[in-house]
XYZ file of C-alpha atoms in Angstrom:
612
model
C 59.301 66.870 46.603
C 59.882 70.708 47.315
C 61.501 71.687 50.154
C 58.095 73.357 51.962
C 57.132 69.775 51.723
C 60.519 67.961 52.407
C 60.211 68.987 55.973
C 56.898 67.493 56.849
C 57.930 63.877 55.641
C 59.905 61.449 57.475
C 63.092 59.795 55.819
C 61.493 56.490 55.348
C 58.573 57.719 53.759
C 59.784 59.868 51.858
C 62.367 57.513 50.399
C 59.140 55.250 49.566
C 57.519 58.106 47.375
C 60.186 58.841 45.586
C 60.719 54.661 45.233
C 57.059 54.869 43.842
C 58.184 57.717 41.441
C 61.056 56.018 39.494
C 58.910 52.787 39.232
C 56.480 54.313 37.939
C 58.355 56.495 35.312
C 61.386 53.803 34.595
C 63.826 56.394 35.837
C 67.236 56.054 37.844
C 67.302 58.831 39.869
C 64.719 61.438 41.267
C 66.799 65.051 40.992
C 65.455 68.196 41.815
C 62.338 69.187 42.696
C 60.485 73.049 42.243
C 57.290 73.597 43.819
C 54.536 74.929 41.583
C 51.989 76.075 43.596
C 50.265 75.318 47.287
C 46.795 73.225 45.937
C 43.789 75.402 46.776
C 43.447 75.819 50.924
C 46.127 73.692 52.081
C 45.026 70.721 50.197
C 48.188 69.664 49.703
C 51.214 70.608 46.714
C 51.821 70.382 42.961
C 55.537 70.009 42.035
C 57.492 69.397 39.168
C 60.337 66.832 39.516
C 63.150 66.325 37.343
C 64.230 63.082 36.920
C 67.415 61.143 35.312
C 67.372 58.061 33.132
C 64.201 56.958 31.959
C 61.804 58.385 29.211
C 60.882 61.225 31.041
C 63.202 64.135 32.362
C 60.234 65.622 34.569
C 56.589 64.663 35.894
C 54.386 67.064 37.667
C 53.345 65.347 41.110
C 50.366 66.261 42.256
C 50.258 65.822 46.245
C 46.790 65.961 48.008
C 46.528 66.069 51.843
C 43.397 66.955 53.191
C 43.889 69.084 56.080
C 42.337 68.380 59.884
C 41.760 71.637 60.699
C 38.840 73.382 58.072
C 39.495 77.408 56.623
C 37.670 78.574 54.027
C 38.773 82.467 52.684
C 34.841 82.820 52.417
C 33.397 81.348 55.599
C 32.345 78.014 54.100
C 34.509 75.871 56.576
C 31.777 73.126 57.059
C 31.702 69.029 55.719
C 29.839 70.260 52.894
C 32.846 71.980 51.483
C 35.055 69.296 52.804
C 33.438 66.159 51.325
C 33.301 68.138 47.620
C 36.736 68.762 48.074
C 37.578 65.213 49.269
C 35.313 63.503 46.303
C 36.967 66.341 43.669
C 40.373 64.753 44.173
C 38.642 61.233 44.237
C 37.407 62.160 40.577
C 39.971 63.336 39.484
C 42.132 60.546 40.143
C 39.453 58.093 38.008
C 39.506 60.565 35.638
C 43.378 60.701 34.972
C 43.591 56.836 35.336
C 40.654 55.653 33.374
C 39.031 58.742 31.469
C 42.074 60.721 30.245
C 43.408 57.841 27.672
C 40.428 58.758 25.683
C 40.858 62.775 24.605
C 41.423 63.123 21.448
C 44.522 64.602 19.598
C 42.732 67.576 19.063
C 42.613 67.908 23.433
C 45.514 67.388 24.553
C 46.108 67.035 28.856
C 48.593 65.519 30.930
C 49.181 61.884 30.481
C 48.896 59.628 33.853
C 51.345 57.532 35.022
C 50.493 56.352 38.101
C 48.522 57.178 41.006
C 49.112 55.763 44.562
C 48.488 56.564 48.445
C 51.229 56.915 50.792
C 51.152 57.535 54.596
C 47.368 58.644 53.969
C 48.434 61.243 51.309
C 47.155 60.685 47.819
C 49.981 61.230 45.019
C 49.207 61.616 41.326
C 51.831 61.331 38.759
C 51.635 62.936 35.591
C 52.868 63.909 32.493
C 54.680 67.042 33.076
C 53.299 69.028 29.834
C 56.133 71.214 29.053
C 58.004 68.512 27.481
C 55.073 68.989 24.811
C 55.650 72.345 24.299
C 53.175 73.664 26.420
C 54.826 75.389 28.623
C 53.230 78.670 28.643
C 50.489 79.932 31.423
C 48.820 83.554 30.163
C 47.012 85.588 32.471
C 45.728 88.058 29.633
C 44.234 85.831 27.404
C 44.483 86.840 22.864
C 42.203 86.576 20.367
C 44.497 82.789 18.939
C 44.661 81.903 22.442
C 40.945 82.417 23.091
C 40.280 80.178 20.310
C 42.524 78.007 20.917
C 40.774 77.692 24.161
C 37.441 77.047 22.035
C 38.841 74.920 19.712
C 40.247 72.258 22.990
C 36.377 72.397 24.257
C 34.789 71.942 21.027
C 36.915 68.818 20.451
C 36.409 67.669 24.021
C 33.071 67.827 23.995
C 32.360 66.419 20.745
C 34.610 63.212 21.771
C 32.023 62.738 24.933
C 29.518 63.319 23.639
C 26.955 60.527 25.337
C 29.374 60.022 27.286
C 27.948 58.143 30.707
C 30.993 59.657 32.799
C 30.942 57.076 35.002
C 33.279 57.590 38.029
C 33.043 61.336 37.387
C 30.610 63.603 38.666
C 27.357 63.503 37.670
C 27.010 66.930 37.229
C 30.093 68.199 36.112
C 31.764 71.834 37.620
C 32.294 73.181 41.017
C 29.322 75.337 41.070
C 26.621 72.362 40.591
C 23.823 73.809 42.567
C 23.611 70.552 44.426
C 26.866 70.487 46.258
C 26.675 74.198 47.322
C 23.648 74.622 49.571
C 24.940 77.492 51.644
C 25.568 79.686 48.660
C 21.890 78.647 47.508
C 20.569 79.354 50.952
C 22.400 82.635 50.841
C 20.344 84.038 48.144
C 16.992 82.819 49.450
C 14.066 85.199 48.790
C 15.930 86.688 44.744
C 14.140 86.138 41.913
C 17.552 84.236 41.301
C 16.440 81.514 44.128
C 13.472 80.762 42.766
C 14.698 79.786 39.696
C 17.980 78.323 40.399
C 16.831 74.864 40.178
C 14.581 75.835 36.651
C 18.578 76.578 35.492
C 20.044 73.726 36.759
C 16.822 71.193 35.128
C 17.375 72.647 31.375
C 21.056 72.247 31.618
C 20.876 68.922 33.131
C 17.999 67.733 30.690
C 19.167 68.209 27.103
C 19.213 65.892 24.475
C 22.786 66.113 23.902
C 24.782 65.379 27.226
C 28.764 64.918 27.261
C 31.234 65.190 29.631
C 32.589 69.003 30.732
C 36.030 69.931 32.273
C 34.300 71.377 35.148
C 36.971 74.344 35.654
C 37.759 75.681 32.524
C 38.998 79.065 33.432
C 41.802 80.208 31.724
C 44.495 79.373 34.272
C 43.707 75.682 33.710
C 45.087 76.005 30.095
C 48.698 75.726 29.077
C 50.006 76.966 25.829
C 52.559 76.473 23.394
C 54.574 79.278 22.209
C 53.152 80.887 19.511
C 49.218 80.336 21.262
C 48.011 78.288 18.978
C 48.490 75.202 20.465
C 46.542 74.512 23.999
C 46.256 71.462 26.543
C 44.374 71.427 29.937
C 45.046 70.400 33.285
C 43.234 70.019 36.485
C 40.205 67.526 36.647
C 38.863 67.548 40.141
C 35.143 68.968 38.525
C 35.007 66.750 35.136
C 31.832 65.225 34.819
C 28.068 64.790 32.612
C 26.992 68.069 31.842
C 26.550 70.824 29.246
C 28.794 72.180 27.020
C 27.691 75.567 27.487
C 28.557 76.019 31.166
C 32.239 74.725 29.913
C 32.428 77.738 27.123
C 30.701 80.751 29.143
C 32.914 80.303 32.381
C 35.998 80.270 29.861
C 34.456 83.366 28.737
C 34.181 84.915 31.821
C 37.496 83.892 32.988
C 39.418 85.990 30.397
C 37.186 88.677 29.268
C 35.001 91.604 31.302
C 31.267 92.225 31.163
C 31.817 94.580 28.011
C 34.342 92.519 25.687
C 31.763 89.103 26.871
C 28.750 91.514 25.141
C 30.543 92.621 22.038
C 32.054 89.459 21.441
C 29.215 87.365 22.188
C 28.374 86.129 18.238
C 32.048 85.771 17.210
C 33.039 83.554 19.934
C 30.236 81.142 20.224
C 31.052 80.989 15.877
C 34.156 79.923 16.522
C 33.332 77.488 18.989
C 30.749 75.576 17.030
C 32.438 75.989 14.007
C 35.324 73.907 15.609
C 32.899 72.077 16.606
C 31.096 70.620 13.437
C 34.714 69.624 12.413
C 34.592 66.536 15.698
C 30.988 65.891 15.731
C 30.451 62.324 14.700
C 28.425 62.033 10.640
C 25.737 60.191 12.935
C 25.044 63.199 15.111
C 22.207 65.705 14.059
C 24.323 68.523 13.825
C 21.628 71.333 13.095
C 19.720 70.216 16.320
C 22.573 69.984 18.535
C 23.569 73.608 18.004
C 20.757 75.389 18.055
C 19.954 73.093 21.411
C 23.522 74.569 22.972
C 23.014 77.739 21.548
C 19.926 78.349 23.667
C 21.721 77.085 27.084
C 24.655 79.305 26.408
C 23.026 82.136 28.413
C 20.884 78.878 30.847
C 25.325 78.287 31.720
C 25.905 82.006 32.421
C 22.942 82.043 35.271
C 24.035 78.974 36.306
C 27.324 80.415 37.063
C 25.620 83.814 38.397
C 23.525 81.795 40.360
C 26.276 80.591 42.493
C 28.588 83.935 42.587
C 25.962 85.795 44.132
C 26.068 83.403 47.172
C 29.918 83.030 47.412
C 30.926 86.235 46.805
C 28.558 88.632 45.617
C 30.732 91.846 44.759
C 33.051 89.613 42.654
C 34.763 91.317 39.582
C 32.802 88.225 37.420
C 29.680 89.895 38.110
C 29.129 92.090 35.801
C 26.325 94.068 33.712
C 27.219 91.735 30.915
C 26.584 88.644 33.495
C 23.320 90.189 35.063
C 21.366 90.421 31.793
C 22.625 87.606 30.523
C 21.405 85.640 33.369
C 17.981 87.850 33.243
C 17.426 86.677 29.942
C 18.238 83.185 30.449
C 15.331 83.274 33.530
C 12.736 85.106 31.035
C 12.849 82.651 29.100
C 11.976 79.897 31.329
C 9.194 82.027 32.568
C 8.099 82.807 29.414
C 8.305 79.100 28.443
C 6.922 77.496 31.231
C 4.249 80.268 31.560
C 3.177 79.751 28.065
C 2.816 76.135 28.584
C 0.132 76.257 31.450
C -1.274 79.190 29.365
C -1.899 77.035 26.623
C -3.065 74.325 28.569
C -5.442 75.928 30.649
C -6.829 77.508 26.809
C -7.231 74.465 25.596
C -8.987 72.599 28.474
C -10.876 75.642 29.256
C -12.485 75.251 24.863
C -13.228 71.086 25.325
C -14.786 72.026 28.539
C -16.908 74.865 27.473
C -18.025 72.656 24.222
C -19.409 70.089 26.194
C -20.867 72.079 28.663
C -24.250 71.517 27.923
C -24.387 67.891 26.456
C -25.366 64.799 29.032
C -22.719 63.686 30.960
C -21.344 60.694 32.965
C -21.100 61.769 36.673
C -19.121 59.348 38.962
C -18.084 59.523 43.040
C -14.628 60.341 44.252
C -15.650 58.765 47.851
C -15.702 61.938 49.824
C -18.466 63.487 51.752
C -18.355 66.610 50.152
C -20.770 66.768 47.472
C -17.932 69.289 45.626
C -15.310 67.321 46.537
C -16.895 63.828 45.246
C -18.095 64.437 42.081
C -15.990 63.546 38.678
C -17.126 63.588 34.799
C -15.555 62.600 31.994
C -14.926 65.826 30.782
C -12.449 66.487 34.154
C -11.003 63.442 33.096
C -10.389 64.503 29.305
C -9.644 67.635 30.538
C -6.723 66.402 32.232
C -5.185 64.525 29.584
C -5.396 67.746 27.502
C -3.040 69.654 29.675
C -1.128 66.795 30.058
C 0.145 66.623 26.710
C 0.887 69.674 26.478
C 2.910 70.151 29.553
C 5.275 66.794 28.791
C 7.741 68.833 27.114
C 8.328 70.963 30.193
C 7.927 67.691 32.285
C 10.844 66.587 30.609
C 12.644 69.647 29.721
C 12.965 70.954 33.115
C 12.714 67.336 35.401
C 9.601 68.496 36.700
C 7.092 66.069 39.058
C 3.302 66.087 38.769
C 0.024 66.331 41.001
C -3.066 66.037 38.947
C -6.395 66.326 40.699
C -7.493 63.072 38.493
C -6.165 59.925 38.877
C -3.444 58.395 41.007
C -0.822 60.277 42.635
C 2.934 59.099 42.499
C 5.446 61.053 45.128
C 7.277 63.321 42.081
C 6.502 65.704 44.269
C 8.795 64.851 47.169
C 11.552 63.937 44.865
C 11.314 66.321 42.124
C 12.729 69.728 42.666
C 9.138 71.288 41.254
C 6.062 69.834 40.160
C 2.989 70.781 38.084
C -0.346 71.244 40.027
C -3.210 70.546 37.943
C -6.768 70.939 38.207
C -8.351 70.429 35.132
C -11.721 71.665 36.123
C -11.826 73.034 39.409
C -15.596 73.127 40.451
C -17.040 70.791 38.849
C -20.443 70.607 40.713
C -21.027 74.539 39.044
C -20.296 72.704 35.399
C -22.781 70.073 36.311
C -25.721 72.211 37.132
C -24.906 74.585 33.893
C -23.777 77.862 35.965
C -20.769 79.722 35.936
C -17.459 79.280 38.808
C -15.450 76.578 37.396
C -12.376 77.314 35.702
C -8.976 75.378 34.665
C -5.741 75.575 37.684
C -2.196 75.258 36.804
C 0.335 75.826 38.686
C 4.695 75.354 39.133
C 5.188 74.334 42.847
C 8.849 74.401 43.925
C 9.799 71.117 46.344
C 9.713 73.442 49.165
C 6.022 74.105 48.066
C 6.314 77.920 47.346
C 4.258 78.879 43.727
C 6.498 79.850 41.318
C 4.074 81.056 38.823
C 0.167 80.115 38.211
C -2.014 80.791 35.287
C -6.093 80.403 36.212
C -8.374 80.125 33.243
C -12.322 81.065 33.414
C -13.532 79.935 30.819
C -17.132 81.325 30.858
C -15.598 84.608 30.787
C -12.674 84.064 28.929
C -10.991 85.570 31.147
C -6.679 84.329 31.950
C -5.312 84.917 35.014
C -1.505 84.240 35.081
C 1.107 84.967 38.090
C 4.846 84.698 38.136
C 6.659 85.034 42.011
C 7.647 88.828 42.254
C 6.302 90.080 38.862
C 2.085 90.522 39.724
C -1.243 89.172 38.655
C -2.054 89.361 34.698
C -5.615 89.017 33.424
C -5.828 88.702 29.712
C -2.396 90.008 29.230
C -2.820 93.457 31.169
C -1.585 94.124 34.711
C -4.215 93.704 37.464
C -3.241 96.396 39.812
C -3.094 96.177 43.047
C -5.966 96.900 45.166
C -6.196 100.068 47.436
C -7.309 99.635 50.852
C -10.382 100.263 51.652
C -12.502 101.891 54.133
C -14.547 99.143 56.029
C -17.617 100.531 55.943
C -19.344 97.304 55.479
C -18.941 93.761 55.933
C -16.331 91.288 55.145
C -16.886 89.438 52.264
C -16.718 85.869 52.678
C -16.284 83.896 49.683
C -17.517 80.211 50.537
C -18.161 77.425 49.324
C -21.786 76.029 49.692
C -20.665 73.202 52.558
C -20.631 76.135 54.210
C -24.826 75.994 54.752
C -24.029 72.978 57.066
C -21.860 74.139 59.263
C -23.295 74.389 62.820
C -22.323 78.094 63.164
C -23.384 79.032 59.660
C -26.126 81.559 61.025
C -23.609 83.547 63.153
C -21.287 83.449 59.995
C -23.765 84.765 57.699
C -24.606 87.524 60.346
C -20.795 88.420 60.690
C -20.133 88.556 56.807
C -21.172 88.840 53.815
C -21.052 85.470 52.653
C -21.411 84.908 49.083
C -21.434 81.392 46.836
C -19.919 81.962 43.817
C -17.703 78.846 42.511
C -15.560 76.412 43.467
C -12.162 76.832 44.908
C -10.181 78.603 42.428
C -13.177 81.115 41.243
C -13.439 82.252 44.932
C -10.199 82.506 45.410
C -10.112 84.602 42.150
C -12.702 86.911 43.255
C -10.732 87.819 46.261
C -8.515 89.573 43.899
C -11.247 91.914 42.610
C -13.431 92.238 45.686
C -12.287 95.308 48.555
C -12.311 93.743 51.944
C -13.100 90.105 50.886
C -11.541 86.717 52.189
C -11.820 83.221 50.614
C -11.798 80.493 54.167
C -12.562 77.358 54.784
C -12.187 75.897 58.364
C -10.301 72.907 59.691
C -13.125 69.596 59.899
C -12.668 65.907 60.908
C -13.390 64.658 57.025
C -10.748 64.055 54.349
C -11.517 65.954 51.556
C -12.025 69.651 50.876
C -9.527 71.686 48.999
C -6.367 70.475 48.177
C -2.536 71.618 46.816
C -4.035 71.569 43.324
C -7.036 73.744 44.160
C -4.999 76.356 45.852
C -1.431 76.608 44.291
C -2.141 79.362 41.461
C -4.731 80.883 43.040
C -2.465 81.104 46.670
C 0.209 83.131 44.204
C -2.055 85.205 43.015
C -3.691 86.327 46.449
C -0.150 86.783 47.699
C 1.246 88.996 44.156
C -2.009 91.384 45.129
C -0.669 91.915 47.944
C -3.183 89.753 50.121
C -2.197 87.548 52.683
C -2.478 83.185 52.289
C -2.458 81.293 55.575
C -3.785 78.379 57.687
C -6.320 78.680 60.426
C -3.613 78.573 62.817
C -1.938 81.694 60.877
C 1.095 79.716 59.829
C 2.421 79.382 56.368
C 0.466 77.319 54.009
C 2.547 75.265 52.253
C 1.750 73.602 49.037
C 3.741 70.742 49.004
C 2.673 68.895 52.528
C 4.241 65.999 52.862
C 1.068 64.077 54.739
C -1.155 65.144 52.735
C -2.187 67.292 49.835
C -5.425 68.156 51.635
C -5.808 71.031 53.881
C -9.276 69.792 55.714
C -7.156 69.434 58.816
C -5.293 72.905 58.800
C -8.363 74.659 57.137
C -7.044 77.837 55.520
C -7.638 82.044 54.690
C -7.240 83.703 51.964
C -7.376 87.461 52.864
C -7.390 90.909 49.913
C -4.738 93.549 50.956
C -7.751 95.640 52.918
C -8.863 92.643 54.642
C -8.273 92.284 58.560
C -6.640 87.901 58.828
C -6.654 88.508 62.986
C -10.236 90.052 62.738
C -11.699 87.713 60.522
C -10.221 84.504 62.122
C -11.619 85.853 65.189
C -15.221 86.150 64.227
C -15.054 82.714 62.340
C -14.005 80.984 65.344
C -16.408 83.322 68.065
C -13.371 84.307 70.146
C -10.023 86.327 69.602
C -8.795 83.561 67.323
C -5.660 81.820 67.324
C -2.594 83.336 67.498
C -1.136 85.009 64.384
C 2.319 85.018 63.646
């Protein structure tokens, strides 16, 4: 071992690692050793150690002790960081003993030769590579050695491709957004948040899977003289993943935010053109690239995604980096968006052509005469959308809450979900009058709206949301109301359950109260009405409006700059874990010029609840 390390051994045990050396490597004599480098935070050592007799005249041993006392050179000392650390060398070890006999010619690494644990250190033994010839470690990468670079990860990844990676990671790198929580909770409230787990889906969900380094920044490469030749070391983050995320960190490792633009075209060419030379005769070639293609920029945000929590002024964050990502999360939006859109339109045309032909009406089992009722056509409706959403479903890992139907807990589990009303007010379809109209919306796990699309279809008029970018209605800005001057009532938009509530004289004396539609609709109208509100207080009875009712329209309130709460004044969360009902909370939706503490107030004939 090297002489930093020497010291903190005892005689006997160090005698018994280098015993485990020469048994493993067939060798005589263990000679000197030269320490490499310290392993990342005092994680242990990497050496090289020259040996006599035998086959080999060095190995590199890779020493990993895992320190008692936690420092972290960004604040993340915590047994988050820990355990990845602690399960990186784990995989890495299965990877080097079981995984690394199968990389093809084309991909060269270090071969294994042993791995043991001694005096509750873990040792790896490998291969020391510059007995190959590669021998050389750049830190200004050239155009040969950049494709050289390409050329190892298009072979790689062509070789795993299907792979299960089984004793790896199951998402592959050191950035996968599930082991790094603080950096995720670090960015809370960017647009970047709210659609970190949209980037993580698409890369985790495509057709073609194989197995990624994990760390392939150009200090993890080793090259032979003349650069053309190229093997690759360090495994702690190999695992399932996409190719992409391997190729645009490489990028980013040796090139800035300028050369990564102009370069862009060339070196993604020279990647898949190495790569159609490994691809297997059975793979659909044609497919598979223009599949990774389109996650090439999904791998930079990915990557973005986590820099701007560890370290946000980092040289890898570039302008290059912050469109790249911005176009990667546009087109999510504009996917997923476009989806609902399209489902909503075509819903909202069967609806409106049956909408005056006899139909079937059946009972839900509520009291609520809104509530209970369901046709066919909500049922048909539903399947409609369906189909058209399953390519997102699957796509981007999404769950599901339908109004019709049963409901399975994809919410809870799945890191968004689709809330779906197919025809929201279904009592005002029955009787032949306007204030139904088709609900989708994208509900993070956390039940915040990520974007909503609301389709009237009497009126033809498409409302769509996205978090942080406004309301839409038929493609054109809806701008945000001005406050008003309350020189007359409230507005209350209600729904007609309203008439039997024991205080409904007082109400009707207070506001203005006005029966439009059904959920959405009024919720809808609260966009376009000064000095309106949309509320429905707390009651006894299951039933009344539920997550599905209120998702897209919620978004849409809040982008107008109105206010969404419960009864209580609290946050109203569309992803309750009791229930996806809201009769026992009860609710306000409030327009930017509406009063929430003056209005609660008057509904409940005191001062109201407190308002946070």
């Amino acid at each position: 071992m090297d002489p930093a390390s020497l010291a903190q051994y005892s005689r006997g045990m160090l005698d018994r690692v280098r015993q485990r050396i020469l048994d493993l490597t067939g060798a005589h004599s263990v000679g000197a050793s030269v320490l490499i480098q310290p392993l990342w935070n005092g994680y242990g050592t990497l050496s090289r150690v020259h040996l006599e007799g035998g086959t080999h005249s060095s190995v590199i041993v890779k020493r990993i002790a895992i320190p008692d006392h936690l420092v972290h050179p960004r604040g993340f000392a915590n047994t988050v960081s820990r355990d990845r650390k602690v399960r990186s060398y784990r995989v890495e070890t299965h990877w080097y003993e079981h995984g690394n006999a199968h990389v093809p010619d084309a991909a060269p690494t270090p071969r294994c030769l042993g791995a043991f644990v001694e005096g509750g250190e873990r040792f790896l033994v490998l291969e020391d590579l510059t007995t190959r010839g590669y021998d050389r470690v750049v830190a200004r990468a050239q155009p040969a050695e950049i494709a050289a670079v390409l050329g190892w990860l298009a072979a790689f990844h062509a070789q795993h491709l299907y792979d299960k990676a089984e004793g790896l990671w199951p998402n592959g790198t050191y950035w996968h957004l599930q082991t790094r929580p603080d950096e995720l909770a670090a960015i809370e409230g960017t647009r970047m948040h709210r659609f970190a787990s949209l980037l993580d889906a698409r890369l985790r969900c495509g057709a073609f899977p194989t197995v990624v380094h994990g760390d392939a920044k150009l200090a993890n490469f080793l090259f032979s003289e003349d650069g053309r030749g190229v093997a690759a070391v360090d495994f702690q983050y190999v695992g399932r993943g996409a190719a992409m995320k391997d190729v645009a960190y490489f990028v980013g490792s040796c090139l800035n935010g300028p050369d990564c633009e102009r370069q862009e075209g060339a070196l993604l060419e020279a990647y898949f053109s190495a790569l159609r030379a490994h691809l297997p005769a059975a793979v659909d070639a044609a497919a598979l690239e223009a599949e990774w293609r389109s996650l090439y920029p999904v791998a930079w945000a990915d990557f973005e995604r986590f820099m701007m929590g560890w370290s946000p002024g980092h040289r890898k964050r570039t302008g290059y980096s912050d469109a790249t990502s911005d176009r990667a999360i546009d087109a999510i939006g504009v996917e997923l968006l476009g989806a609902a859109r399209d489902a909503c339109r075509a819903a909202g045309a069967f609806i409106m052509s049956n909408r005056h032909r006899p139909i079937e009406v059946a009972s839900k089992g509520f009291e609520s005469r809104a509530s209970d009722v369901v046709t066919e056509i909500d049922i048909a409706a539903q399947v409609i959308i369906m189909e058209r959403l399953q390519r997102t479903i699957d796509r981007y890992d999404l769950g599901v809450l339908a109004e019709e139907g049963t409901h399975d807990d994809s919410r809870l589990r799945k890191h968004a979900f689709w809330a779906v009303d197919p025809l929201d007010g279904t009592q005002c379809f029955i009787e032949g009058r306007s204030g139904f109209a088709t609900s989708i919306a994208l509900v993070s796990q956390q039940g915040d709206p990520v974007l909503g699309v609301v389709y009237d279809p009497v009126n033809d008029r498409m409302y769509e949301a996205v978090r942080g970018a406004g309301v839409t209605m038929n493609g054109e800005p809806l701008s945000v109301m001005q406050p008003q001057r309350r020189t007359s009532k409230t507005v209350w938009f209600a729904d007609r359950s309203l008439t039997a509530h024991p205080n409904f004289e007082a109400h009707a004396s207070n506001f203005e109260v006005r029966f439009v539609g059904g959920a959405v609709m009024n919720g809808i109208h609260v966009l376009t009405t000064p000095n309106s509100v949309y509320a429905k207080p707390p009651k006894a009875e299951l039933g009344g409006c539920a997550i599905w009712d209120l998702a897209a329209v919620a978004l849409m309130v809040e982008e107008h700059g109105g206010r969404v709460q419960t009864h209580e004044g609290q946050r109203l969360s569309m992803n309750r874990a009791e229930t996806v009902y809201f009769n026992d909370a009860g609710f306000l939706m409030s327009s930017l010029d509406a009063n929430a503490r003056v209005v609660l107030a008057r509904i409940h004939g005191s001062h109201g609840p407190s308002l946070q």
